[in-house]
């Protein structure tokens, strides 16, 4: 018997149920209180395929015209390396066509109209082309 998507463990790695964790942010019931919470929710949005949330939480000055997700990329884990007042360093792991890879990024965030948004990130992809660039899990 399936527990359903709202009761499943959140992909962000918190250990909490998706609905009580990043799901509440994705559906607009709450806003991220910290850059780390926003980064985790953005990673979870990649994992569950919520491109609209990624677009909404990306600074308009740096976001692309459209956010497209690669359905062949399966996000498999997130490790937060450090979190500061306006930045987060992390490693996001994925599989694409059965091959593992990871993306390391140092993301920057700013407050805009009272809410945290992803500004930009630096780092790189390790492990091949996955077409689901987290150009913004942090970003």
PDB file of C-alpha atoms in Angstrom:
ATOM      1  CA  UNK A   1       0.000   0.000   0.000  1.00  0.00           C
ATOM      2  CA  UNK A   2       1.394   3.388  -1.033  1.00  0.00           C
ATOM      3  CA  UNK A   3       1.617   6.193   1.479  1.00  0.00           C
ATOM      4  CA  UNK A   4       1.009   8.727  -1.280  1.00  0.00           C
ATOM      5  CA  UNK A   5       3.192  11.641  -2.376  1.00  0.00           C
ATOM      6  CA  UNK A   6       2.176  13.960   0.462  1.00  0.00           C
ATOM      7  CA  UNK A   7       3.260  11.488   3.145  1.00  0.00           C
ATOM      8  CA  UNK A   8       6.482  10.323   1.484  1.00  0.00           C
ATOM      9  CA  UNK A   9       9.789  11.439   2.954  1.00  0.00           C
ATOM     10  CA  UNK A  10      10.882  14.799   1.585  1.00  0.00           C
ATOM     11  CA  UNK A  11      13.616  14.611  -1.073  1.00  0.00           C
ATOM     12  CA  UNK A  12      15.520  17.454   0.632  1.00  0.00           C
ATOM     13  CA  UNK A  13      16.953  15.019   3.164  1.00  0.00           C
ATOM     14  CA  UNK A  14      15.319  16.469   6.275  1.00  0.00           C
ATOM     15  CA  UNK A  15      13.684  13.161   7.163  1.00  0.00           C
ATOM     16  CA  UNK A  16      10.305  14.874   7.478  1.00  0.00           C
ATOM     17  CA  UNK A  17       7.249  14.092   5.372  1.00  0.00           C
ATOM     18  CA  UNK A  18       7.218  16.005   2.073  1.00  0.00           C
ATOM     19  CA  UNK A  19       3.891  17.698   2.878  1.00  0.00           C
ATOM     20  CA  UNK A  20       5.171  19.000   6.223  1.00  0.00           C
ATOM     21  CA  UNK A  21       8.534  20.016   4.792  1.00  0.00           C
ATOM     22  CA  UNK A  22       9.111  21.334   1.258  1.00  0.00           C
ATOM     23  CA  UNK A  23       5.607  20.497   0.044  1.00  0.00           C
ATOM     24  CA  UNK A  24       4.147  23.348   2.102  1.00  0.00           C
ATOM     25  CA  UNK A  25       6.586  25.742   0.398  1.00  0.00           C
ATOM     26  CA  UNK A  26       5.898  24.340  -3.070  1.00  0.00           C
ATOM     27  CA  UNK A  27       2.156  24.823  -2.724  1.00  0.00           C
ATOM     28  CA  UNK A  28       2.547  28.343  -1.246  1.00  0.00           C
ATOM     29  CA  UNK A  29       1.325  27.595   2.289  1.00  0.00           C
ATOM     30  CA  UNK A  30       4.623  28.900   3.738  1.00  0.00           C
ATOM     31  CA  UNK A  31       7.771  30.758   2.721  1.00  0.00           C
ATOM     32  CA  UNK A  32      11.359  29.707   3.307  1.00  0.00           C
ATOM     33  CA  UNK A  33      12.687  31.282   6.497  1.00  0.00           C
ATOM     34  CA  UNK A  34      16.393  30.866   5.628  1.00  0.00           C
ATOM     35  CA  UNK A  35      18.586  30.475   2.550  1.00  0.00           C
ATOM     36  CA  UNK A  36      19.184  26.832   3.499  1.00  0.00           C
ATOM     37  CA  UNK A  37      15.468  26.124   3.701  1.00  0.00           C
ATOM     38  CA  UNK A  38      14.981  27.751   0.287  1.00  0.00           C
ATOM     39  CA  UNK A  39      17.880  25.796  -1.223  1.00  0.00           C
ATOM     40  CA  UNK A  40      16.507  22.513   0.171  1.00  0.00           C
ATOM     41  CA  UNK A  41      13.047  23.340  -1.180  1.00  0.00           C
ATOM     42  CA  UNK A  42      14.514  24.134  -4.590  1.00  0.00           C
ATOM     43  CA  UNK A  43      16.380  20.820  -4.636  1.00  0.00           C
ATOM     44  CA  UNK A  44      13.118  19.085  -3.695  1.00  0.00           C
ATOM     45  CA  UNK A  45      11.374  20.960  -6.521  1.00  0.00           C
ATOM     46  CA  UNK A  46      13.888  19.510  -8.986  1.00  0.00           C
ATOM     47  CA  UNK A  47      13.289  16.064  -7.486  1.00  0.00           C
ATOM     48  CA  UNK A  48       9.481  16.248  -7.745  1.00  0.00           C
ATOM     49  CA  UNK A  49       9.430  18.138 -11.060  1.00  0.00           C
ATOM     50  CA  UNK A  50       8.011  21.470  -9.851  1.00  0.00           C
ATOM     51  CA  UNK A  51       9.477  23.891 -12.420  1.00  0.00           C
ATOM     52  CA  UNK A  52       6.959  26.604 -11.493  1.00  0.00           C
ATOM     53  CA  UNK A  53       8.327  26.756  -7.934  1.00  0.00           C
ATOM     54  CA  UNK A  54      11.879  27.009  -9.258  1.00  0.00           C
ATOM     55  CA  UNK A  55      10.844  29.931 -11.468  1.00  0.00           C
ATOM     56  CA  UNK A  56       8.992  31.713  -8.637  1.00  0.00           C
ATOM     57  CA  UNK A  57      11.944  31.446  -6.259  1.00  0.00           C
ATOM     58  CA  UNK A  58      14.606  32.608  -8.735  1.00  0.00           C
ATOM     59  CA  UNK A  59      15.582  36.290  -8.769  1.00  0.00           C
ATOM     60  CA  UNK A  60      14.059  37.900 -11.895  1.00  0.00           C
ATOM     61  CA  UNK A  61      17.392  39.520 -12.790  1.00  0.00           C
ATOM     62  CA  UNK A  62      19.202  36.172 -13.045  1.00  0.00           C
ATOM     63  CA  UNK A  63      16.551  33.587 -13.895  1.00  0.00           C
ATOM     64  CA  UNK A  64      16.049  32.202 -17.393  1.00  0.00           C
ATOM     65  CA  UNK A  65      12.918  32.955 -19.404  1.00  0.00           C
ATOM     66  CA  UNK A  66      11.719  29.414 -18.781  1.00  0.00           C
ATOM     67  CA  UNK A  67      12.749  26.594 -16.448  1.00  0.00           C
ATOM     68  CA  UNK A  68      12.822  23.212 -18.125  1.00  0.00           C
ATOM     69  CA  UNK A  69      13.522  20.001 -16.248  1.00  0.00           C
ATOM     70  CA  UNK A  70      15.029  16.894 -17.806  1.00  0.00           C
ATOM     71  CA  UNK A  71      12.733  13.930 -17.069  1.00  0.00           C
ATOM     72  CA  UNK A  72      15.703  11.558 -17.525  1.00  0.00           C
ATOM     73  CA  UNK A  73      17.432  13.046 -14.472  1.00  0.00           C
ATOM     74  CA  UNK A  74      16.534  11.445 -11.131  1.00  0.00           C
ATOM     75  CA  UNK A  75      17.778  13.415  -8.126  1.00  0.00           C
ATOM     76  CA  UNK A  76      19.018  10.939  -5.521  1.00  0.00           C
ATOM     77  CA  UNK A  77      20.455  12.913  -2.614  1.00  0.00           C
ATOM     78  CA  UNK A  78      21.443  16.233  -1.145  1.00  0.00           C
ATOM     79  CA  UNK A  79      24.313  17.041   1.187  1.00  0.00           C
ATOM     80  CA  UNK A  80      24.582  20.537   2.645  1.00  0.00           C
ATOM     81  CA  UNK A  81      28.260  21.380   3.161  1.00  0.00           C
ATOM     82  CA  UNK A  82      27.776  24.806   4.753  1.00  0.00           C
ATOM     83  CA  UNK A  83      25.070  27.410   5.226  1.00  0.00           C
ATOM     84  CA  UNK A  84      25.662  31.082   5.929  1.00  0.00           C
ATOM     85  CA  UNK A  85      23.528  34.194   6.301  1.00  0.00           C
ATOM     86  CA  UNK A  86      22.983  34.448   2.530  1.00  0.00           C
ATOM     87  CA  UNK A  87      24.719  31.464   0.952  1.00  0.00           C
ATOM     88  CA  UNK A  88      24.685  27.653   0.925  1.00  0.00           C
ATOM     89  CA  UNK A  89      27.261  25.169  -0.363  1.00  0.00           C
ATOM     90  CA  UNK A  90      25.990  21.718  -1.260  1.00  0.00           C
ATOM     91  CA  UNK A  91      26.415  18.555  -3.289  1.00  0.00           C
ATOM     92  CA  UNK A  92      23.372  17.265  -5.178  1.00  0.00           C
ATOM     93  CA  UNK A  93      23.522  13.703  -6.473  1.00  0.00           C
ATOM     94  CA  UNK A  94      21.584  12.307  -9.406  1.00  0.00           C
ATOM     95  CA  UNK A  95      21.292   9.480 -11.901  1.00  0.00           C
ATOM     96  CA  UNK A  96      20.739   9.986 -15.606  1.00  0.00           C
ATOM     97  CA  UNK A  97      20.231   7.026 -17.897  1.00  0.00           C
ATOM     98  CA  UNK A  98      21.484   4.801 -15.079  1.00  0.00           C
ATOM     99  CA  UNK A  99      24.756   6.698 -14.628  1.00  0.00           C
ATOM    100  CA  UNK A 100      25.500   8.485 -11.338  1.00  0.00           C
ATOM    101  CA  UNK A 101      26.683  12.059 -11.129  1.00  0.00           C
ATOM    102  CA  UNK A 102      26.839  14.978  -8.754  1.00  0.00           C
ATOM    103  CA  UNK A 103      26.668  18.727  -8.842  1.00  0.00           C
ATOM    104  CA  UNK A 104      28.563  20.885  -6.387  1.00  0.00           C
ATOM    105  CA  UNK A 105      27.413  24.449  -5.993  1.00  0.00           C
ATOM    106  CA  UNK A 106      27.891  27.472  -3.785  1.00  0.00           C
ATOM    107  CA  UNK A 107      24.578  29.336  -4.075  1.00  0.00           C
ATOM    108  CA  UNK A 108      23.826  32.935  -3.141  1.00  0.00           C
ATOM    109  CA  UNK A 109      20.437  34.184  -1.980  1.00  0.00           C
ATOM    110  CA  UNK A 110      18.909  37.614  -1.390  1.00  0.00           C
ATOM    111  CA  UNK A 111      15.724  38.860   0.214  1.00  0.00           C
ATOM    112  CA  UNK A 112      13.320  40.432  -2.256  1.00  0.00           C
ATOM    113  CA  UNK A 113       9.952  41.822  -1.192  1.00  0.00           C
ATOM    114  CA  UNK A 114      10.364  40.104   2.179  1.00  0.00           C
ATOM    115  CA  UNK A 115      11.155  36.625   0.865  1.00  0.00           C
ATOM    116  CA  UNK A 116      14.317  34.701   0.067  1.00  0.00           C
ATOM    117  CA  UNK A 117      15.105  34.079  -3.605  1.00  0.00           C
ATOM    118  CA  UNK A 118      17.953  32.315  -5.372  1.00  0.00           C
ATOM    119  CA  UNK A 119      20.357  34.814  -6.953  1.00  0.00           C
ATOM    120  CA  UNK A 120      23.128  32.737  -8.507  1.00  0.00           C
ATOM    121  CA  UNK A 121      25.616  29.991  -7.893  1.00  0.00           C
ATOM    122  CA  UNK A 122      29.123  28.899  -8.696  1.00  0.00           C
ATOM    123  CA  UNK A 123      30.595  25.459  -8.840  1.00  0.00           C
ATOM    124  CA  UNK A 124      30.328  22.689 -11.296  1.00  0.00           C
ATOM    125  CA  UNK A 125      28.876  19.445 -12.421  1.00  0.00           C
ATOM    126  CA  UNK A 126      30.869  16.277 -11.918  1.00  0.00           C
ATOM    127  CA  UNK A 127      29.931  13.063 -13.582  1.00  0.00           C
ATOM    128  CA  UNK A 128      28.686  13.886 -17.032  1.00  0.00           C
ATOM    129  CA  UNK A 129      25.864  15.718 -18.731  1.00  0.00           C
ATOM    130  CA  UNK A 130      22.605  15.362 -16.860  1.00  0.00           C
ATOM    131  CA  UNK A 131      20.607  18.119 -18.488  1.00  0.00           C
ATOM    132  CA  UNK A 132      18.928  18.963 -15.209  1.00  0.00           C
ATOM    133  CA  UNK A 133      21.392  21.592 -14.092  1.00  0.00           C
ATOM    134  CA  UNK A 134      20.566  22.789 -10.627  1.00  0.00           C
ATOM    135  CA  UNK A 135      21.343  26.272 -11.893  1.00  0.00           C
ATOM    136  CA  UNK A 136      19.548  26.795  -9.024  1.00  0.00           C
ATOM    137  CA  UNK A 137      18.833  24.054  -6.515  1.00  0.00           C
ATOM    138  CA  UNK A 138      20.525  26.464  -4.503  1.00  0.00           C
ATOM    139  CA  UNK A 139      19.706  27.721  -7.504  1.00  0.00           C
TER     140      UNK A 139
END
